[in-house]
mmCIF file of C-alpha atoms and ligand atoms in Angstrom:
data_model
loop_
_atom_site.group_PDB
_atom_site.id
_atom_site.type_symbol
_atom_site.label_atom_id
_atom_site.label_comp_id
_atom_site.label_asym_id
_atom_site.label_seq_id
_atom_site.Cartn_x
_atom_site.Cartn_y
_atom_site.Cartn_z
ATOM 1 C CA MET A 238 -208.947 -165.267 -6.140
ATOM 2 C CA ASN A 239 -205.717 -163.516 -5.124
ATOM 3 C CA LEU A 240 -202.376 -165.299 -5.236
ATOM 4 C CA ILE A 241 -200.236 -164.322 -2.216
ATOM 5 C CA ASN A 242 -196.737 -163.942 -3.631
ATOM 6 C CA GLY A 243 -194.478 -165.120 -0.813
ATOM 7 C CA LYS A 244 -191.401 -164.900 -2.975
ATOM 8 C CA ALA A 245 -191.930 -161.185 -3.671
ATOM 9 C CA VAL A 246 -192.705 -160.396 -0.008
ATOM 10 C CA ALA A 247 -189.618 -162.355 1.090
ATOM 11 C CA GLN A 248 -187.435 -160.427 -1.362
ATOM 12 C CA LYS A 249 -188.696 -157.127 0.035
ATOM 13 C CA ILE A 250 -187.915 -158.291 3.582
ATOM 14 C CA LEU A 251 -184.449 -159.540 2.550
ATOM 15 C CA LEU A 252 -183.673 -156.064 1.158
ATOM 16 C CA GLU A 253 -184.535 -154.558 4.551
ATOM 17 C CA ILE A 254 -182.377 -157.182 6.283
ATOM 18 C CA ARG A 255 -179.468 -156.393 3.972
ATOM 19 C CA THR A 256 -179.572 -152.780 5.188
ATOM 20 C CA GLU A 257 -179.494 -153.979 8.805
ATOM 21 C CA VAL A 258 -176.511 -156.227 8.003
ATOM 22 C CA GLU A 259 -174.660 -153.250 6.508
ATOM 23 C CA LYS A 260 -175.337 -151.185 9.640
ATOM 24 C CA LEU A 261 -174.010 -153.982 11.868
ATOM 25 C CA LYS A 262 -170.915 -154.272 9.683
ATOM 26 C CA LEU A 263 -170.205 -150.549 10.134
ATOM 27 C CA ARG A 264 -170.106 -151.278 13.872
ATOM 28 C CA GLY A 265 -167.694 -154.175 13.256
ATOM 29 C CA HIS A 266 -170.188 -157.050 13.514
ATOM 30 C CA VAL A 267 -170.909 -159.606 10.774
ATOM 31 C CA PRO A 268 -173.969 -161.764 11.512
ATOM 32 C CA GLY A 269 -172.907 -165.430 11.317
ATOM 33 C CA LEU A 270 -175.091 -168.512 10.892
ATOM 34 C CA ALA A 271 -174.039 -172.152 11.280
ATOM 35 C CA VAL A 272 -176.255 -174.681 9.513
ATOM 36 C CA VAL A 273 -175.778 -178.341 10.430
ATOM 37 C CA LEU A 274 -177.154 -181.264 8.441
ATOM 38 C CA VAL A 275 -176.726 -184.886 9.508
ATOM 39 C CA GLY A 276 -177.341 -187.494 6.818
ATOM 40 C CA ASP A 277 -178.144 -187.182 3.156
ATOM 41 C CA ASP A 278 -181.865 -186.533 2.837
ATOM 42 C CA PRO A 279 -182.074 -184.703 -0.520
ATOM 43 C CA ALA A 280 -184.823 -182.255 0.563
ATOM 44 C CA SER A 281 -182.923 -181.298 3.750
ATOM 45 C CA ARG A 282 -179.760 -180.888 1.704
ATOM 46 C CA ALA A 283 -181.554 -178.490 -0.651
ATOM 47 C CA TYR A 284 -182.903 -176.421 2.291
ATOM 48 C CA VAL A 285 -179.470 -176.217 3.903
ATOM 49 C CA ARG A 286 -177.865 -175.042 0.631
ATOM 50 C CA SER A 287 -180.575 -172.447 0.150
ATOM 51 C CA LYS A 288 -180.056 -171.056 3.681
ATOM 52 C CA ASP A 289 -176.300 -170.899 3.115
ATOM 53 C CA LYS A 290 -176.730 -169.145 -0.257
ATOM 54 C CA THR A 291 -179.130 -166.534 1.157
ATOM 55 C CA CYS A 292 -176.612 -165.696 3.914
ATOM 56 C CA HIS A 293 -173.971 -165.007 1.286
ATOM 57 C CA GLU A 294 -176.326 -162.854 -0.783
ATOM 58 C CA LEU A 295 -176.986 -160.680 2.279
ATOM 59 C CA GLY A 296 -173.300 -160.267 3.107
ATOM 60 C CA MET A 297 -173.584 -162.455 6.199
ATOM 61 C CA TYR A 298 -171.114 -165.085 7.337
ATOM 62 C CA SER A 299 -172.225 -168.670 7.081
ATOM 63 C CA GLN A 300 -170.748 -172.037 7.885
ATOM 64 C CA LYS A 301 -172.337 -175.190 6.522
ATOM 65 C CA PHE A 302 -171.707 -178.604 8.103
ATOM 66 C CA GLU A 303 -172.831 -181.652 6.126
ATOM 67 C CA LEU A 304 -172.135 -184.582 8.442
ATOM 68 C CA PRO A 305 -172.425 -188.288 7.595
ATOM 69 C CA ALA A 306 -175.553 -190.197 8.693
ATOM 70 C CA ALA A 307 -173.374 -192.242 11.074
ATOM 71 C CA THR A 308 -172.430 -189.152 13.137
ATOM 72 C CA THR A 309 -172.990 -189.924 16.818
ATOM 73 C CA GLN A 310 -175.039 -187.850 19.187
ATOM 74 C CA GLU A 311 -171.871 -187.063 21.182
ATOM 75 C CA GLU A 312 -170.123 -185.759 18.056
ATOM 76 C CA LEU A 313 -173.112 -183.611 17.139
ATOM 77 C CA VAL A 314 -173.447 -182.174 20.649
ATOM 78 C CA ALA A 315 -169.693 -181.484 20.684
ATOM 79 C CA LEU A 316 -170.045 -179.499 17.440
ATOM 80 C CA VAL A 317 -172.979 -177.529 18.878
ATOM 81 C CA ARG A 318 -170.927 -176.673 21.988
ATOM 82 C CA LYS A 319 -168.033 -175.531 19.813
ATOM 83 C CA LEU A 320 -170.407 -173.273 17.847
ATOM 84 C CA ASN A 321 -171.891 -171.928 21.118
ATOM 85 C CA ALA A 322 -168.389 -170.739 22.029
ATOM 86 C CA ASP A 323 -167.522 -169.343 18.558
ATOM 87 C CA PRO A 324 -167.835 -165.528 18.561
ATOM 88 C CA ALA A 325 -168.213 -165.443 14.740
ATOM 89 C CA ILE A 326 -171.424 -167.522 15.000
ATOM 90 C CA HIS A 327 -174.643 -165.870 16.219
ATOM 91 C CA GLY A 328 -177.171 -168.410 14.983
ATOM 92 C CA ILE A 329 -177.088 -172.219 15.102
ATOM 93 C CA LEU A 330 -179.520 -174.381 13.154
ATOM 94 C CA VAL A 331 -179.524 -178.171 13.177
ATOM 95 C CA GLN A 332 -181.713 -179.332 10.313
ATOM 96 C CA SER A 333 -184.692 -181.419 11.437
ATOM 97 C CA PRO A 334 -185.316 -184.338 11.412
ATOM 98 C CA PRO A 335 -181.959 -185.930 12.294
ATOM 99 C CA PRO A 336 -181.369 -189.678 11.743
ATOM 100 C CA PRO A 337 -183.311 -191.890 14.204
ATOM 101 C CA HIS A 338 -180.307 -192.778 16.425
ATOM 102 C CA ILE A 339 -179.993 -189.124 17.451
ATOM 103 C CA ASP A 340 -182.051 -187.689 20.322
ATOM 104 C CA GLU A 341 -183.152 -184.407 18.775
ATOM 105 C CA SER A 342 -184.258 -182.857 22.092
ATOM 106 C CA ALA A 343 -180.821 -183.393 23.617
ATOM 107 C CA VAL A 344 -179.192 -181.681 20.640
ATOM 108 C CA ILE A 345 -181.604 -178.743 20.739
ATOM 109 C CA GLU A 346 -181.061 -178.346 24.489
ATOM 110 C CA ALA A 347 -177.301 -178.140 23.887
ATOM 111 C CA ILE A 348 -177.774 -175.000 21.754
ATOM 112 C CA ASP A 349 -177.224 -171.700 23.571
ATOM 113 C CA PRO A 350 -180.770 -170.221 23.668
ATOM 114 C CA ARG A 351 -179.292 -166.858 22.591
ATOM 115 C CA LYS A 352 -178.126 -168.531 19.357
ATOM 116 C CA ASP A 353 -181.258 -170.660 18.842
ATOM 117 C CA VAL A 354 -182.495 -168.934 15.667
ATOM 118 C CA ASP A 355 -184.922 -171.822 15.012
ATOM 119 C CA GLY A 356 -186.743 -171.092 18.273
ATOM 120 C CA PHE A 357 -186.738 -174.798 19.195
ATOM 121 C CA HIS A 358 -184.959 -174.587 22.592
ATOM 122 C CA PRO A 359 -187.304 -174.960 25.612
ATOM 123 C CA VAL A 360 -186.287 -171.464 26.785
ATOM 124 C CA ASN A 361 -187.516 -169.943 23.519
ATOM 125 C CA VAL A 362 -190.625 -172.162 23.406
ATOM 126 C CA ALA A 363 -191.488 -170.848 26.879
ATOM 127 C CA LYS A 364 -190.787 -167.270 25.810
ATOM 128 C CA VAL A 365 -193.174 -167.628 22.850
ATOM 129 C CA VAL A 366 -195.858 -168.972 25.202
ATOM 130 C CA LEU A 367 -195.234 -166.021 27.529
ATOM 131 C CA GLY A 368 -195.248 -163.555 24.623
ATOM 132 C CA ALA A 369 -191.775 -162.310 25.638
ATOM 133 C CA GLU A 370 -190.291 -159.705 23.299
ATOM 134 C CA ASP A 371 -186.894 -161.397 23.103
ATOM 135 C CA ALA A 372 -188.242 -164.833 22.091
ATOM 136 C CA PHE A 373 -186.827 -166.482 19.007
ATOM 137 C CA VAL A 374 -189.966 -167.500 17.141
ATOM 138 C CA PRO A 375 -189.781 -170.562 14.819
ATOM 139 C CA CYS A 376 -189.197 -169.321 11.269
ATOM 140 C CA THR A 377 -192.081 -170.982 9.413
ATOM 141 C CA PRO A 378 -194.948 -169.789 11.644
ATOM 142 C CA LEU A 379 -193.288 -166.359 11.930
ATOM 143 C CA GLY A 380 -193.153 -166.244 8.124
ATOM 144 C CA CYS A 381 -196.831 -167.229 7.823
ATOM 145 C CA GLN A 382 -197.849 -164.506 10.274
ATOM 146 C CA ARG A 383 -195.755 -161.896 8.469
ATOM 147 C CA LEU A 384 -197.229 -163.006 5.125
ATOM 148 C CA LEU A 385 -200.772 -162.499 6.446
ATOM 149 C CA ILE A 386 -199.829 -159.014 7.665
ATOM 150 C CA GLU A 387 -198.100 -158.059 4.397
ATOM 151 C CA ALA A 388 -201.020 -159.407 2.324
ATOM 152 C CA GLY A 389 -203.436 -157.258 4.358
ATOM 153 C CA VAL A 390 -205.341 -160.238 5.776
ATOM 154 C CA GLU A 391 -207.012 -159.193 9.051
ATOM 155 C CA THR A 392 -206.517 -161.812 11.755
ATOM 156 C CA ALA A 393 -208.177 -159.898 14.624
ATOM 157 C CA GLY A 394 -211.473 -161.590 15.429
ATOM 158 C CA ALA A 395 -211.037 -164.079 12.584
ATOM 159 C CA HIS A 396 -211.497 -167.795 13.091
ATOM 160 C CA VAL A 397 -208.208 -169.425 12.096
ATOM 161 C CA VAL A 398 -207.942 -173.189 11.793
ATOM 162 C CA VAL A 399 -204.361 -174.473 12.051
ATOM 163 C CA LEU A 400 -204.253 -177.924 10.486
ATOM 164 C CA GLY A 401 -201.279 -179.716 12.091
ATOM 165 C CA ARG A 402 -199.813 -179.767 15.614
ATOM 166 C CA SER A 403 -196.052 -180.059 15.108
ATOM 167 C CA MET A 404 -193.517 -178.273 17.312
ATOM 168 C CA ILE A 405 -192.042 -176.659 14.166
ATOM 169 C CA VAL A 406 -195.263 -175.199 12.736
ATOM 170 C CA GLY A 407 -198.699 -176.007 14.186
ATOM 171 C CA LYS A 408 -198.177 -175.369 17.915
ATOM 172 C CA PRO A 409 -196.160 -172.139 17.616
ATOM 173 C CA MET A 410 -198.480 -170.931 14.814
ATOM 174 C CA ALA A 411 -201.496 -171.228 17.107
ATOM 175 C CA LEU A 412 -199.661 -169.327 19.869
ATOM 176 C CA LEU A 413 -198.691 -166.457 17.544
ATOM 177 C CA LEU A 414 -202.220 -166.090 16.186
ATOM 178 C CA MET A 415 -203.788 -165.895 19.658
ATOM 179 C CA GLN A 416 -201.317 -163.260 20.906
ATOM 180 C CA LYS A 417 -202.404 -159.643 21.132
ATOM 181 C CA GLY A 418 -201.338 -157.307 18.340
ATOM 182 C CA PRO A 419 -200.795 -157.253 14.567
ATOM 183 C CA GLY A 420 -201.126 -160.704 12.995
ATOM 184 C CA GLY A 421 -202.761 -161.907 16.223
ATOM 185 C CA ASP A 422 -206.030 -161.486 18.153
ATOM 186 C CA ALA A 423 -207.505 -164.458 16.281
ATOM 187 C CA THR A 424 -209.827 -167.190 17.499
ATOM 188 C CA VAL A 425 -207.750 -170.296 16.956
ATOM 189 C CA THR A 426 -208.659 -173.938 16.455
ATOM 190 C CA VAL A 427 -205.894 -176.521 16.155
ATOM 191 C CA ALA A 428 -207.075 -179.488 14.083
ATOM 192 C CA HIS A 429 -205.098 -182.614 13.180
ATOM 193 C CA SER A 430 -205.263 -186.146 11.826
ATOM 194 C CA ARG A 431 -207.365 -187.333 14.792
ATOM 195 C CA THR A 432 -209.898 -184.484 14.656
ATOM 196 C CA ARG A 433 -213.432 -185.776 14.186
ATOM 197 C CA ASP A 434 -215.070 -184.556 10.952
ATOM 198 C CA LEU A 435 -211.913 -182.734 9.943
ATOM 199 C CA ALA A 436 -213.284 -181.278 6.687
ATOM 200 C CA ALA A 437 -216.252 -179.747 8.516
ATOM 201 C CA VAL A 438 -213.979 -178.169 11.144
ATOM 202 C CA CYS A 439 -211.692 -176.715 8.456
ATOM 203 C CA ARG A 440 -214.742 -175.398 6.605
ATOM 204 C CA THR A 441 -215.495 -173.095 9.551
ATOM 205 C CA ALA A 442 -212.185 -171.260 9.030
ATOM 206 C CA ASP A 443 -211.923 -167.689 7.780
ATOM 207 C CA ILE A 444 -208.198 -168.428 7.494
ATOM 208 C CA LEU A 445 -206.962 -172.002 7.043
ATOM 209 C CA ILE A 446 -203.291 -172.803 7.663
ATOM 210 C CA ALA A 447 -202.409 -176.206 6.229
ATOM 211 C CA ALA A 448 -199.365 -177.776 7.914
ATOM 212 C CA ILE A 449 -200.225 -181.469 8.078
ATOM 213 C CA GLY A 450 -197.392 -182.702 5.832
ATOM 214 C CA LYS A 451 -199.549 -184.718 3.425
ATOM 215 C CA PRO A 452 -199.525 -183.899 -0.295
ATOM 216 C CA GLU A 453 -202.741 -182.230 -1.548
ATOM 217 C CA PHE A 454 -204.627 -183.355 1.572
ATOM 218 C CA VAL A 455 -206.879 -180.274 1.754
ATOM 219 C CA LYS A 456 -209.631 -180.630 -0.849
ATOM 220 C CA ALA A 457 -212.313 -178.170 -1.979
ATOM 221 C CA ASP A 458 -214.794 -179.453 0.648
ATOM 222 C CA PHE A 459 -212.358 -178.390 3.447
ATOM 223 C CA VAL A 460 -212.620 -174.724 2.460
ATOM 224 C CA LYS A 461 -215.324 -172.129 2.992
ATOM 225 C CA GLU A 462 -216.111 -169.852 0.049
ATOM 226 C CA GLY A 463 -214.044 -166.661 0.461
ATOM 227 C CA ALA A 464 -211.519 -168.120 2.932
ATOM 228 C CA VAL A 465 -207.791 -167.319 2.969
ATOM 229 C CA VAL A 466 -205.582 -170.413 2.672
ATOM 230 C CA ILE A 467 -201.915 -170.561 3.691
ATOM 231 C CA ASP A 468 -200.205 -173.722 2.456
ATOM 232 C CA VAL A 469 -197.153 -174.672 4.530
ATOM 233 C CA GLY A 470 -196.594 -178.055 2.856
ATOM 234 C CA ILE A 471 -193.608 -178.857 0.674
ATOM 235 C CA ASN A 472 -194.020 -182.380 -0.685
ATOM 236 C CA ARG A 473 -192.133 -183.909 -3.583
ATOM 237 C CA VAL A 474 -194.356 -186.295 -5.554
ATOM 238 C CA ALA A 475 -193.969 -188.315 -8.753
ATOM 239 C CA ASP A 476 -194.975 -186.536 -11.967
ATOM 240 C CA ALA A 477 -194.273 -188.221 -15.294
ATOM 241 C CA SER A 478 -194.848 -184.956 -17.206
ATOM 242 C CA THR A 479 -191.717 -183.220 -15.819
ATOM 243 C CA ALA A 480 -188.083 -183.718 -16.838
ATOM 244 C CA SER A 481 -187.077 -184.791 -13.300
ATOM 245 C CA GLY A 482 -190.089 -187.122 -12.966
ATOM 246 C CA THR A 483 -191.139 -185.288 -9.772
ATOM 247 C CA LYS A 484 -192.782 -182.023 -8.743
ATOM 248 C CA LEU A 485 -193.419 -180.043 -5.563
ATOM 249 C CA VAL A 486 -196.947 -179.803 -4.205
ATOM 250 C CA GLY A 487 -198.314 -178.334 -0.997
ATOM 251 C CA ASP A 488 -200.705 -179.768 1.576
ATOM 252 C CA VAL A 489 -203.534 -178.181 -0.426
ATOM 253 C CA ALA A 490 -205.032 -179.513 -3.679
ATOM 254 C CA PHE A 491 -204.409 -176.126 -5.276
ATOM 255 C CA ALA A 492 -206.363 -176.526 -8.544
ATOM 256 C CA GLU A 493 -209.670 -177.368 -6.848
ATOM 257 C CA VAL A 494 -209.232 -175.177 -3.741
ATOM 258 C CA ALA A 495 -207.962 -171.911 -5.297
ATOM 259 C CA PRO A 496 -211.227 -170.970 -7.068
ATOM 260 C CA LYS A 497 -213.041 -170.919 -3.683
ATOM 261 C CA CYS A 498 -210.483 -168.703 -1.937
ATOM 262 C CA ARG A 499 -210.279 -164.984 -1.359
ATOM 263 C CA ALA A 500 -206.506 -165.498 -1.325
ATOM 264 C CA ILE A 501 -204.130 -168.456 -1.320
ATOM 265 C CA THR A 502 -200.369 -169.086 -1.253
ATOM 266 C CA PRO A 503 -198.808 -171.152 -4.054
ATOM 267 C CA VAL A 504 -196.239 -173.977 -3.643
ATOM 268 C CA PRO A 505 -193.475 -173.239 -4.442
ATOM 269 C CA GLY A 506 -193.223 -169.461 -4.015
ATOM 270 C CA GLY A 507 -195.473 -169.056 -0.963
ATOM 271 C CA VAL A 508 -194.429 -169.854 2.599
ATOM 272 C CA GLY A 509 -191.029 -171.420 1.701
ATOM 273 C CA PRO A 510 -189.178 -168.188 0.838
ATOM 274 C CA MET A 511 -190.706 -166.496 3.911
ATOM 275 C CA THR A 512 -189.224 -169.179 6.181
ATOM 276 C CA ILE A 513 -185.724 -168.425 4.919
ATOM 277 C CA ALA A 514 -186.288 -164.662 5.221
ATOM 278 C CA MET A 515 -187.342 -165.121 8.867
ATOM 279 C CA LEU A 516 -184.247 -167.236 9.550
ATOM 280 C CA MET A 517 -182.108 -164.356 8.299
ATOM 281 C CA HIS A 518 -184.179 -161.962 10.423
ATOM 282 C CA ASN A 519 -183.646 -164.098 13.536
ATOM 283 C CA THR A 520 -179.903 -164.359 12.847
ATOM 284 C CA VAL A 521 -179.558 -160.575 12.553
ATOM 285 C CA GLN A 522 -181.530 -160.238 15.822
ATOM 286 C CA ALA A 523 -179.194 -162.727 17.509
ATOM 287 C CA CYS A 524 -176.148 -160.812 16.294
ATOM 288 C CA THR A 525 -177.599 -157.478 17.416
ATOM 289 C CA ARG A 526 -178.312 -158.842 20.910
ATOM 290 C CA LEU A 527 -175.014 -160.679 21.322
ATOM 291 C CA ALA A 528 -173.090 -157.634 20.055
ATOM 292 C CA GLY A 529 -174.730 -155.666 22.885
HETATM 293 N N1 LIG B 820 -187.016 -178.854 9.060
HETATM 294 C C1 LIG B 820 -188.134 -178.343 8.491
HETATM 295 N N2 LIG B 820 -188.276 -177.045 8.819
HETATM 296 C C2 LIG B 820 -187.220 -176.728 9.605
HETATM 297 C C3 LIG B 820 -186.797 -175.532 10.257
HETATM 298 O O1 LIG B 820 -187.434 -174.479 10.201
HETATM 299 N N3 LIG B 820 -185.641 -175.628 10.970
HETATM 300 C C4 LIG B 820 -184.929 -176.779 11.075
HETATM 301 N N4 LIG B 820 -183.841 -176.765 11.810
HETATM 302 N N5 LIG B 820 -185.309 -177.898 10.505
HETATM 303 C C5 LIG B 820 -186.433 -177.872 9.764
#
C-alpha cells in the first residue's frame, strides 16, 4: 500500500505558485483574496484562518471577514458587492455553509464570476460542464484530480466511483474525471446515500473518491483489492485518547481499508492541503486575468 502524501504535493505546488506571485508583483500586481465567514462554526473558522495564513506565506494580499451569525443576507450581499468593486481583491470566497437564514445561492450569484475562485457561481458551473478553459473549478475536486496526476494514477479508461453528489465536491468531481485529457478520460459512476447496494457499486471502482461527509463510512467491503482510494472527508469525532478529546477522521475507515489499497490518501495530510493549494492557484489565475 502506498500513502499519497497530499501535504508534500501541496507544498511543491505552493512553491510554484509563490514564483508566479513574484512575477505578478514585478508587474505591479499583488493577488488579493477576501475570505468571508458568517457565524462561529469552529471547523469553518479553522479553514478560514488556514486560507488567510497561506496567502500571507505566499506574499499575497488577504482580507478576512469574520461576521456575526446574525448578519443579514442584505449585509452579506452588500459586502460581496463592495469586494466585487475593490481592485485589490481578485478572489472572493464565502465559507459554506452559511447560517440557515441566509440564501446561499443569492450570495454566490452576487459574486463577480471573474472573482469566483470557489467556482460556485452558475457561470463557472456552466463553464466546467462545457469544459471551458477559463472556468474556475471548485478547489476540492481540482485538488483531487491534481493529486491523482501527481501520484501517477492513470484515470484514462479507469472506472471511478465518486461517492457523494454535492455541488462542492461530488458533481464537479464527476465532470472533471469524464473530461478529455490528463486526470480525465475516466468512466464515472456517481453513487450516494440512496444508491442500491452501495458497497457492491463501490467495490467495482478502480479509483474510489469518498466525499459523502460521514465519518469512516467506507469499510473494507466497499473496496476492491488493489484500488486507489481518495478520502475527501474531514470529520471531527470524539476520541478519549487525545488531549483535546477529539480527532479528525475521513470518510474512509482507514485502518481496515488501507491494507487492500494500491494507494490511499490519509486524513489529515491528504486532500485538505490540496484544496488550499488550488484556492491559491485559482486566486493567482483570477489576478492574472483581471490584470489583463
Ligand atoms: N466549505 C467546505 N469546502 C468549501 C470550499 O471549498 N469553499 C467554501 N467557500 N466553503 C467550503
